[in-house]
XYZ file of C-alpha atoms in Angstrom:
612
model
C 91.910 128.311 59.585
C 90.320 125.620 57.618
C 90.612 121.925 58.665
C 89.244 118.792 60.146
C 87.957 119.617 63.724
C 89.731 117.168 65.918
C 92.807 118.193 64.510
C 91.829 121.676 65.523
C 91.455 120.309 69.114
C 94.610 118.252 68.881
C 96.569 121.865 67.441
C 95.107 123.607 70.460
C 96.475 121.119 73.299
C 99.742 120.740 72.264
C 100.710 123.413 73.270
C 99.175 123.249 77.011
C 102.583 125.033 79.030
C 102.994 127.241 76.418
C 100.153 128.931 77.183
C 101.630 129.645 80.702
C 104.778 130.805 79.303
C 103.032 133.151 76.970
C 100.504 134.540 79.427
C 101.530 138.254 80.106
C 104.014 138.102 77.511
C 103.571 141.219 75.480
C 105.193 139.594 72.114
C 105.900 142.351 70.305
C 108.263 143.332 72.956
C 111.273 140.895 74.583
C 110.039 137.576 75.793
C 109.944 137.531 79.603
C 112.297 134.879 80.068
C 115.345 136.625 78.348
C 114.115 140.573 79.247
C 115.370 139.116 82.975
C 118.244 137.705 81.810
C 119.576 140.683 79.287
C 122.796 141.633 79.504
C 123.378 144.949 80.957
C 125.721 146.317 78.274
C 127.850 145.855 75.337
C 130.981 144.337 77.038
C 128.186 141.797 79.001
C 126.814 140.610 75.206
C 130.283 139.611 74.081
C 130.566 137.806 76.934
C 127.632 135.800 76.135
C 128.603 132.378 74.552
C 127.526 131.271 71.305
C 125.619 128.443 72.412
C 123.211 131.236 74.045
C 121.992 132.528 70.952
C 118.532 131.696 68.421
C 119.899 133.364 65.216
C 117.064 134.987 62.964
C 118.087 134.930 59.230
C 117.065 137.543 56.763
C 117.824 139.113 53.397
C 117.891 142.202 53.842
C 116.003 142.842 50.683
C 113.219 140.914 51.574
C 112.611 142.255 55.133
C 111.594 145.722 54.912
C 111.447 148.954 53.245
C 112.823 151.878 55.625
C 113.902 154.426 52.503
C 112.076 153.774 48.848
C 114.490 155.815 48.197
C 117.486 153.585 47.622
C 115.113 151.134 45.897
C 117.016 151.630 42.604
C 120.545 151.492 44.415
C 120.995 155.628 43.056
C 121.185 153.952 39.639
C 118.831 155.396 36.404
C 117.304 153.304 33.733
C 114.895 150.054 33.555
C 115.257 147.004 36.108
C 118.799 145.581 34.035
C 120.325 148.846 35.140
C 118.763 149.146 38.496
C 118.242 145.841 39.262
C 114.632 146.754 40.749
C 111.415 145.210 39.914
C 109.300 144.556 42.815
C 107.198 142.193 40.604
C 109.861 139.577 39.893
C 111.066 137.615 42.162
C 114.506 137.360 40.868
C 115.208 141.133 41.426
C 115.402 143.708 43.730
C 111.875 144.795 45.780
C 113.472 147.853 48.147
C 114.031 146.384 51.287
C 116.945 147.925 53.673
C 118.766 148.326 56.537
C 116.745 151.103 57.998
C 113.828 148.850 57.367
C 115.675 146.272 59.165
C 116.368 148.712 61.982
C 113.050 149.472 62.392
C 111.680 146.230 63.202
C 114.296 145.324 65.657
C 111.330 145.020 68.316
C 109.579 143.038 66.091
C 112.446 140.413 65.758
C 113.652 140.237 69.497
C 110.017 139.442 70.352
C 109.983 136.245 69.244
C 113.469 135.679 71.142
C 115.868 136.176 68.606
C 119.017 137.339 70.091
C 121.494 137.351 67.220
C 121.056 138.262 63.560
C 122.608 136.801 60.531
C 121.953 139.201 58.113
C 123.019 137.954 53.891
C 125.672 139.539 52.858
C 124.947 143.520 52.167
C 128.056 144.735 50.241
C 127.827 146.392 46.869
C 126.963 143.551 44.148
C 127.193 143.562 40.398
C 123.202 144.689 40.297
C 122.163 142.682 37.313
C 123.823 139.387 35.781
C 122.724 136.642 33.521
C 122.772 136.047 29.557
C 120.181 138.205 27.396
C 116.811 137.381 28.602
C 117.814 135.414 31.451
C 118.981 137.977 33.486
C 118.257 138.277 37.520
C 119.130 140.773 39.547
C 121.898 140.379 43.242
C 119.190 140.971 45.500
C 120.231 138.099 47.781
C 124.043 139.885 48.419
C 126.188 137.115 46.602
C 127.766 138.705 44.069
C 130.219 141.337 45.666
C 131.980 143.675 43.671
C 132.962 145.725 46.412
C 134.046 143.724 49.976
C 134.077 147.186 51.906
C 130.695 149.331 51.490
C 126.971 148.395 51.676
C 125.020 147.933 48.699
C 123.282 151.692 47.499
C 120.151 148.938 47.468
C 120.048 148.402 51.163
C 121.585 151.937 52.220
C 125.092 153.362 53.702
C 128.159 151.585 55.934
C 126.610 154.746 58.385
C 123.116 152.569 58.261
C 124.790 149.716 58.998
C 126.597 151.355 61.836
C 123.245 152.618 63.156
C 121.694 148.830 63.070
C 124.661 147.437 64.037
C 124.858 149.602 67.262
C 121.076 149.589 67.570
C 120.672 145.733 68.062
C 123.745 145.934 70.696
C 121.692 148.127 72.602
C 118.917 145.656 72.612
C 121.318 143.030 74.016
C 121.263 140.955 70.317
C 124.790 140.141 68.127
C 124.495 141.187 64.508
C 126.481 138.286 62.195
C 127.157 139.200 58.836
C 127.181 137.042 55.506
C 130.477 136.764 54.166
C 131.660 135.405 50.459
C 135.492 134.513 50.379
C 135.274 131.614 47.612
C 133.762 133.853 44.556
C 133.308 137.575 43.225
C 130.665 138.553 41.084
C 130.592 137.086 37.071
C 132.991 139.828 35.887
C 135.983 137.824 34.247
C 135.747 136.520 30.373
C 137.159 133.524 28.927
C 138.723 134.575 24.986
C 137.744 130.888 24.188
C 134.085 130.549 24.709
C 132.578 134.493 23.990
C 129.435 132.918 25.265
C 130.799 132.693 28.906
C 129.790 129.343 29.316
C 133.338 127.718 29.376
C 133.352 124.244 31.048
C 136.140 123.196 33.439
C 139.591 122.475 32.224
C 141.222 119.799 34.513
C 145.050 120.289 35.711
C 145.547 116.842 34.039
C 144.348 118.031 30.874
C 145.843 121.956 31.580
C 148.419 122.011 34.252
C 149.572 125.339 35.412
C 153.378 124.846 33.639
C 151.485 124.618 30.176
C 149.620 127.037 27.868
C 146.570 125.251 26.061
C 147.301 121.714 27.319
C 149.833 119.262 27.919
C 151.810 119.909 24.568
C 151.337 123.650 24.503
C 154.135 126.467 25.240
C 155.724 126.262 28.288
C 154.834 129.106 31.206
C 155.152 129.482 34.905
C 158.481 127.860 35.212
C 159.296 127.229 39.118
C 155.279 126.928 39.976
C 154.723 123.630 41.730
C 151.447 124.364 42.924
C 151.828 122.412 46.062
C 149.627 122.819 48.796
C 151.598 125.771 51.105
C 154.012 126.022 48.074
C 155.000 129.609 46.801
C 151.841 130.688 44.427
C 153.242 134.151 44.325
C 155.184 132.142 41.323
C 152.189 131.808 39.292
C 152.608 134.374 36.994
C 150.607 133.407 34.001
C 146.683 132.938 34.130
C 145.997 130.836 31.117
C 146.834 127.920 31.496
C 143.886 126.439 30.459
C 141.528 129.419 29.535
C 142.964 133.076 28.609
C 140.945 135.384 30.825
C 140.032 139.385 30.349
C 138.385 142.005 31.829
C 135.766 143.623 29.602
C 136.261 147.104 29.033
C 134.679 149.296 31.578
C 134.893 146.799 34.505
C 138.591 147.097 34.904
C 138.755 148.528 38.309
C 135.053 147.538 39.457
C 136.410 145.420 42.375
C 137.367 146.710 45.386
C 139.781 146.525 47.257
C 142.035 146.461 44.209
C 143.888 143.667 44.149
C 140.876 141.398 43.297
C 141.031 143.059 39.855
C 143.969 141.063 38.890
C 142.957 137.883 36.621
C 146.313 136.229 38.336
C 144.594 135.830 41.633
C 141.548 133.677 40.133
C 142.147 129.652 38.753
C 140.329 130.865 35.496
C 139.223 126.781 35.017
C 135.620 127.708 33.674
C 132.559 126.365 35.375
C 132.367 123.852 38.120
C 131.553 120.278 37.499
C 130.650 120.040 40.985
C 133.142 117.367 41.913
C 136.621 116.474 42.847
C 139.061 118.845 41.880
C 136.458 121.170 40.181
C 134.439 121.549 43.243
C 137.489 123.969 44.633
C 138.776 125.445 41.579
C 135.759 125.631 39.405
C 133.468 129.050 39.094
C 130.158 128.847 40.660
C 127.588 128.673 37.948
C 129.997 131.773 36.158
C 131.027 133.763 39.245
C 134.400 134.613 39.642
C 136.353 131.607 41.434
C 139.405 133.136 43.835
C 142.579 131.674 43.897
C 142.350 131.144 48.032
C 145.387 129.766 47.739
C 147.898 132.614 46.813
C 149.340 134.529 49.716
C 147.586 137.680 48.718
C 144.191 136.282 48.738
C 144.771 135.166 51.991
C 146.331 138.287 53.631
C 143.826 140.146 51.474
C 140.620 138.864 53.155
C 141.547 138.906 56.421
C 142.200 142.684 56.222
C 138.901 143.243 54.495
C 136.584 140.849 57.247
C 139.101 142.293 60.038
C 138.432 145.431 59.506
C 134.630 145.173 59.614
C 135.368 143.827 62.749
C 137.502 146.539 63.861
C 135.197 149.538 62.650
C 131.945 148.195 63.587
C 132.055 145.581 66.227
C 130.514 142.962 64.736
C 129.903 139.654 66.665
C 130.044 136.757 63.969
C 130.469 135.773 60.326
C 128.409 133.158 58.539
C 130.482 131.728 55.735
C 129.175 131.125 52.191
C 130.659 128.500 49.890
C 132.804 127.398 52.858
C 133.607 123.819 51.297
C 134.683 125.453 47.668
C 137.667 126.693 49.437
C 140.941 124.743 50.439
C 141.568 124.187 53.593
C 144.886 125.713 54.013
C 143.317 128.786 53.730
C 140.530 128.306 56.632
C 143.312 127.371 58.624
C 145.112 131.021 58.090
C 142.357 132.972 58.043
C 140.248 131.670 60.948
C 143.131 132.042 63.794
C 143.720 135.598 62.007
C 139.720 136.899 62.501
C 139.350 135.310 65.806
C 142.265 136.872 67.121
C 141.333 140.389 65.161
C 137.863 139.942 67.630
C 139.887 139.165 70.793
C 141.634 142.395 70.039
C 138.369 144.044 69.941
C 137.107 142.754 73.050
C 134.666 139.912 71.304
C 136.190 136.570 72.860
C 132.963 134.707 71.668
C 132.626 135.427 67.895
C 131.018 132.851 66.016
C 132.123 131.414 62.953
C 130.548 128.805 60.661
C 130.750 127.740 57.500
C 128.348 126.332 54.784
C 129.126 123.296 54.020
C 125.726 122.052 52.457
C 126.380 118.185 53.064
C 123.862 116.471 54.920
C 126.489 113.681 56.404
C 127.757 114.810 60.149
C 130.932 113.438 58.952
C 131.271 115.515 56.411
C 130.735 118.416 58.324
C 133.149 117.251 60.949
C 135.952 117.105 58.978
C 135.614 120.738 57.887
C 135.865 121.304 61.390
C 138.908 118.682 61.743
C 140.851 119.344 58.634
C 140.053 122.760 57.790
C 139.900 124.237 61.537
C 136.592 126.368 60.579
C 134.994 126.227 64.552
C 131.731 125.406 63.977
C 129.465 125.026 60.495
C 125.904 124.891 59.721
C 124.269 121.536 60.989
C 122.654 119.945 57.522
C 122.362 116.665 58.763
C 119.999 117.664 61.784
C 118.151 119.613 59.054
C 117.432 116.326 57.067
C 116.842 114.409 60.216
C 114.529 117.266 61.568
C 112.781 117.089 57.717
C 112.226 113.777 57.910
C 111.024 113.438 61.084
C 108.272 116.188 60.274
C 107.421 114.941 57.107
C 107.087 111.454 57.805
C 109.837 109.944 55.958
C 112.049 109.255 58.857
C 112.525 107.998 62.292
C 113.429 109.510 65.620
C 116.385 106.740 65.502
C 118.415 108.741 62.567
C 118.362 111.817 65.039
C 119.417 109.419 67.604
C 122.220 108.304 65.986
C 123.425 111.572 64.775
C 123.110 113.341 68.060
C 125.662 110.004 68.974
C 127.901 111.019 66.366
C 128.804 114.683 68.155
C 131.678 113.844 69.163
C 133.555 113.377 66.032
C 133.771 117.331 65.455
C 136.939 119.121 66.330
C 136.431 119.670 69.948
C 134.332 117.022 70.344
C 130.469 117.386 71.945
C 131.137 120.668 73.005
C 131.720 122.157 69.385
C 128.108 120.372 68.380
C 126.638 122.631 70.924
C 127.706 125.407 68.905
C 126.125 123.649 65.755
C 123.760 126.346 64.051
C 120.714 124.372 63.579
C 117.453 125.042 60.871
C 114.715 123.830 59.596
C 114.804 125.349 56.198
C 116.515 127.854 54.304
C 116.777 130.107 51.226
C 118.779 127.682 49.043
C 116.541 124.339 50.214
C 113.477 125.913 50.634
C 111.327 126.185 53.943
C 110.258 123.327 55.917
C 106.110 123.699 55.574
C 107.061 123.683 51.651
C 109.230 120.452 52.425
C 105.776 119.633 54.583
C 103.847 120.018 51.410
C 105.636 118.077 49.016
C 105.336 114.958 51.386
C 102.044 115.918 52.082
C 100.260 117.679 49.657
C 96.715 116.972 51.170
C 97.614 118.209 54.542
C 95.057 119.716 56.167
C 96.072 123.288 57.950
C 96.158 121.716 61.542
C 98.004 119.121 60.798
C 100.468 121.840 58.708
C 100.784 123.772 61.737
C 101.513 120.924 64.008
C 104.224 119.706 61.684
C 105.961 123.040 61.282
C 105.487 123.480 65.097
C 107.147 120.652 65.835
C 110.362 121.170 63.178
C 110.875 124.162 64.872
C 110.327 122.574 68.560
C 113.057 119.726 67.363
C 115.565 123.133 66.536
C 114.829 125.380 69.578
C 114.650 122.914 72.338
C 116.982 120.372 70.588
C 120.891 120.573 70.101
C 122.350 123.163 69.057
C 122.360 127.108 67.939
C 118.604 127.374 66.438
C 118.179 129.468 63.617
C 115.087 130.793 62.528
C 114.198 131.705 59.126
C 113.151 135.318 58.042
C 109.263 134.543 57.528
C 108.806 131.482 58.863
C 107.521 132.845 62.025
C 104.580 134.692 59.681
C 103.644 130.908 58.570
C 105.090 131.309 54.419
C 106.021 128.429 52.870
C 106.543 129.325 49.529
C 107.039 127.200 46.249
C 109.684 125.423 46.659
C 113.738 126.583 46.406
C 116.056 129.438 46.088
C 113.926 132.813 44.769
C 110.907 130.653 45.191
C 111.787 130.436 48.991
C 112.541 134.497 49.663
C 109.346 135.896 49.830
C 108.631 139.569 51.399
C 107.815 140.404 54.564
C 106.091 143.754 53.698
C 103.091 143.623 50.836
C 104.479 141.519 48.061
C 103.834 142.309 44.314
C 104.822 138.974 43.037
C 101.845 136.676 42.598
C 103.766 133.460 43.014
C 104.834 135.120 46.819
C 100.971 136.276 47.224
C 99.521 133.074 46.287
C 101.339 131.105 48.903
C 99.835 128.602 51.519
C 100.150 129.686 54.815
C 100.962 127.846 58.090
C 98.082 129.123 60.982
C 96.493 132.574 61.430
C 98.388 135.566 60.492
C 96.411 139.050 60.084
C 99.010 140.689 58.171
C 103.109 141.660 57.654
C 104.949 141.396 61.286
C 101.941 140.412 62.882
C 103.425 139.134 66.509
C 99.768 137.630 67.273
C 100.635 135.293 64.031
C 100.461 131.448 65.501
C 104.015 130.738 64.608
C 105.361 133.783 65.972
C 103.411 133.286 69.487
C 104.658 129.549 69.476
C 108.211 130.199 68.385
C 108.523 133.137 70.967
C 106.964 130.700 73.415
C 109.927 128.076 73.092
C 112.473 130.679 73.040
C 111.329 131.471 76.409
C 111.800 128.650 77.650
C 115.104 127.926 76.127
C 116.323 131.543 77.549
C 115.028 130.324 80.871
C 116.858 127.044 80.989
C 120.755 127.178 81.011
C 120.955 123.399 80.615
C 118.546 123.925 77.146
C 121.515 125.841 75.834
C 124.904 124.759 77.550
C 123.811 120.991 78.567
C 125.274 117.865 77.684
C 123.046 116.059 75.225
C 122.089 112.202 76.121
C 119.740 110.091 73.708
C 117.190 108.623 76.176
C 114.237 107.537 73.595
C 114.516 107.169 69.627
C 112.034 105.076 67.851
C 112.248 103.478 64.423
C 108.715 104.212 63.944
C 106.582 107.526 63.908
C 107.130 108.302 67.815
C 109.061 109.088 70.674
C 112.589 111.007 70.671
C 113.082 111.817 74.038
C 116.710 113.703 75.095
C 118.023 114.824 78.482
C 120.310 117.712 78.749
C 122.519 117.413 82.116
C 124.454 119.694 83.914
C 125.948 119.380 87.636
C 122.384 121.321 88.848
C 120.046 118.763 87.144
C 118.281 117.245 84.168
C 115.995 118.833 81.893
C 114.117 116.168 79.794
C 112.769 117.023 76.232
C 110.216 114.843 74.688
C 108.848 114.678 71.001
C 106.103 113.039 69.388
C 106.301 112.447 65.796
C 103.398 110.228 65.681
C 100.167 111.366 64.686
C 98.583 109.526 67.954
C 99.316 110.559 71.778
C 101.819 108.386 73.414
C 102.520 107.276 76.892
C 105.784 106.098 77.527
C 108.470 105.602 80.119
C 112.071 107.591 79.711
C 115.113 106.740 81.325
C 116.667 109.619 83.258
C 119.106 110.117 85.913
C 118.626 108.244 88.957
C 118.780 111.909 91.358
C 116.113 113.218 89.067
C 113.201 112.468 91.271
C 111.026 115.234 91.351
C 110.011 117.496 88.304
C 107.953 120.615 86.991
C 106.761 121.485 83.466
C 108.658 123.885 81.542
C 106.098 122.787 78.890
C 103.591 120.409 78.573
C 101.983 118.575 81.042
C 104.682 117.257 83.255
C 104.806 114.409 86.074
C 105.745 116.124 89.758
C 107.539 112.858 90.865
C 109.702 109.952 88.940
C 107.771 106.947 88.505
C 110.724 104.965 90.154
C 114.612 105.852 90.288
C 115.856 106.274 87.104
C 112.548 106.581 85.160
C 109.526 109.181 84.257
C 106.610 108.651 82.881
C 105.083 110.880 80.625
C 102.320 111.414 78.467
C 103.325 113.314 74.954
C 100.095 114.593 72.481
C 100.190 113.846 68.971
C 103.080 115.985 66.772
C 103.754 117.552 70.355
C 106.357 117.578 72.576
C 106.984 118.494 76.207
C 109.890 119.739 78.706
C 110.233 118.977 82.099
C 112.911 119.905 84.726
C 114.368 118.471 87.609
C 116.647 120.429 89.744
C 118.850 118.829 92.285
C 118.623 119.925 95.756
C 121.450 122.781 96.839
């Protein structure tokens, strides 16, 4: 590791309790903490709640390679018929779910006790206009809703991973993609596929090619909850087909009839075309016909049913009406009660980094929980410089305007990065391209301190751990774990020491398994009620308690780039304390206040316990 000496000292003593909580920890096994809190059997994991879980996001593709063998999903011919060319980094490279199974160990030693794998079901391998063509190796394309990929392996490997990380004690949540299909459906107008959206103003559903064209779908009123099954004509504004040879390549059936998709052309990315519009060509469903509905919730339920899954991770959530969330989330929760899963976790993407945004999807749509973007940006900016600890102050305020108040935000997953956005020490670099390493490390240390101690379900992305950062969004953002053939991947800046692929001595893996630990050892880090003690409107001090009727537990972070003493407000009874991490005070300085003493880009966690 290269970089200014004192910020080589500063790296080293942030992390002062860690140390204890990693001394002998054998990482690439489970971290102490939750090995002595494991649950001794399947039926004792579903009864886990979500708000117990860090999440540890992959694509499969991307992880590892358990059988070259599928690397060409069983298909012949060059990489637009296979979809594999290790070298690119928009197609396939070979990883799998045996690969995946494999390094199960490797995962649940950092604490990760859930994971969200991207959706594996059979894509359309290769899609894209003549020389522009990438391959489905991130899962979001489905042709088929009801086997795995031939890329990543068999439903019988999935069964086997699915079954292996249950007997490790960790859920398995899949990827799921209700609003879209793969780009199979062609518009007679444009030959070109690159139709733009036709608005219901301009092309309502009761007219063929505009306002004064032939009259169709007599009776549709295409109300919301109104009878869609009366929509009996597709083109309305475009006339769609199938191209020969594709005719039946969706499965289960039904989502091979044109009827059941609006057929609008491409989003415009607002108002009405935001629901109705295809996604950059794929296949827009129409959620709101009563066979779509009752169609998906047989598909998802019956992945529940045959292989016990214990969550689903929704793509695209905000592209879909609401009327449909609110039929299809009572369905799958109850399909998991009737499986014995009372905890299954839902939530959505709804890629929107206002908290009210994402509340309302939780208000008027009913999804239970969706992925936190607004702690993301407030977590990005606090790292990077370009924000305050007040903005996460006010937003951790703001929790209880989800559906179920506080308590849902607990459920909140929370990130730092992902593979649309990019990763954060990429989001590190662009605000702070002349970074030196320690600094780089501290920063990224500290994003992923503000998601594992903070609010919330913390999910950690694939790679992170092994210090990539990678060029900036999307492909750019999905590099391998194993040895990479694509320059742009090997090239990358790295975050701290790493000797190699999985290497569980890597500096982020030792410090992320290090707060895990103590976030498996703390019920109050998981379950407690958040308060806002401390949030400067400078580069400082965000300090949080997290309450329960046993104690406090006080969380402290330092954005500043200087230590800082200061004084935190805390509960009266909390009198006497000891470090979870960090260097922690043993008494209050007076009732109803702690000092504490916080290093530069660190942060600390101290406990008080109330007498029994």
């Amino acid at each position: 590791m290269t970089g200014h000496p004192a910020r080589r000292n500063r790296a080293r003593r942030i992390q002062t309790g860690v140390a204890a909580l990693l001394a002998g920890m054998a990482v690439c096994a489970v971290p102490v903490a939750w090995a002595q809190s494991a649950p001794a059997g399947l039926e004792a994991l579903r009864q886990r709640p979500a708000e117990d879980e860090v999440i540890y996001f992959l694509l499969p593709d991307r992880f590892e390679n358990g059988d070259p063998a599928n690397d060409r999903g069983g298909a012949g011919g060059d990489r637009l018929a296979t979809g594999y060319d290790p070298t690119d980094p928009g197609f396939y490279h070979g990883g799998d779910l045996k690969g995946l199974t494999a390094r199960l160990d490797y995962i649940q030693g950092m604490g990760a006790t859930a994971l969200w794998i991207a959706p594996p079901f059979v894509n359309k391998p290769v899609q894209g206009p003549p020389g522009q063509e990438s391959a489905a190796y991130h899962g979001y394309w489905i042709t088929d809703f009801t086997r795995i990929d031939p890329h990543f392996g068999t439903n019988d490997d999935f069964r086997a991973l699915v079954e292996a990380a249950h007997a490790r004690g960790m859920k398995v949540y899949l990827d799921i993609v209700i609003n879209h299909t793969a780009d199979v459906i062609r518009y007679r107008e444009c030959p070109a596929n690159d139709c733009g959206y036709r608005w219901k103003g301009d092309y309502p559903y009761q007219r063929r090619g505009g306002l004064q064209g032939e009259a169709i779908n007599p009776g549709f009123t295409g109300a919301p909850g109104g009878d869609f099954s009366t929509l009996t004509r597709p083109d309305y504004a475009y006339t769609p087909y199938v191209p020969a040879g594709e005719e039946t390549v969706k499965v289960p059936a039904w989502l091979n009839d044109v009827d059941l998709y609006h057929n609008r052309g491409n989003s415009a990315w607002y108002s009405e075309a935001r629901m109705d519009g295809d996604f950059s060509g794929l296949d827009d469903v129409f959620t709101e016909h009563p066979r779509v509905v009752q169609g998906f919730i047989d598909v998802y339920g019956d992945w529940i049913d045959d292989y016990g899954i214990d969550g689903y991770r929704i793509d695209t959530a905000r592209h879909v009406n609401p009327e449909f969330w609110r039929a299809f989330v009572p369905a799958i929760l109850e399909r998991a009660r009737a499986k014995g899963i009372p905890n299954f976790h839902i939530f959505g993407e709804t890629y929107d980094f206002q908290s009210g945004t994402a509340a309302m999807h939780t208000v008027v749509d009913g999804l239970p929980t969706v992925l936190d973007f607004a702690y993301q940006r407030a977590v990005q900016n606090m790292v990077t410089g370009t924000g305050n600890p007040d903005a996460m102050g006010y937003l951790l305020m703001e929790d209880a305007i989800y559906a179920g108040g506080a308590g849902t935000a607990l459920r909140l997953p929370t990130f730092t990065g992902n593979h649309d956005m990019g990763r954060i020490g990429h989001l590190i670099l662009t605000a702070k391209p002349d970074i030196s390493d320690a600094e780089l490390l501290d920063r990224s240390t500290l994003a992923h301190a503000l998601v594992l101690l903070g609010r919330g379900v913390p999910v950690i992305y694939y790679g992170d751990e092994q210090g990539f950062t990678g060029d900036g969004d999307d492909r750019r953002s999905r590099q391998d774990m194993f040895q990479t053939r694509v320059p742009s991947y090997a090239d990358d800046r790295r975050i701290g020491s790493a000797a190699g692929p999985f290497d569980t001595n890597a500096d982020m893996y030792r410090r992320i398994a290090a707060m895990s630990a103590a976030r498996a050892a703390d019920v109050r880090l998981r379950r407690g009620r958040v308060v806002v003690r401390t949030a400067d409107q400078a580069p400082g001090v965000l300090a949080i308690s997290r309450l329960d009727d046993d104690g406090e537990t006080l969380v402290v972070f330092n954005t500043s780039t200087e230590a800082r003493d200061v004084n935190v407000a805390v509960e009266v009874g909390s009198a006497e304390w000891r470090a979870l991490i960090g260097a922690c005070p043993a008494r209050s300085a007076a009732p109803g206040a702690v000092s504490v003493s916080v290093p530069a880009l660190g942060y600390l966690v101290c406990v008080s316990e109330r007498p029994a």
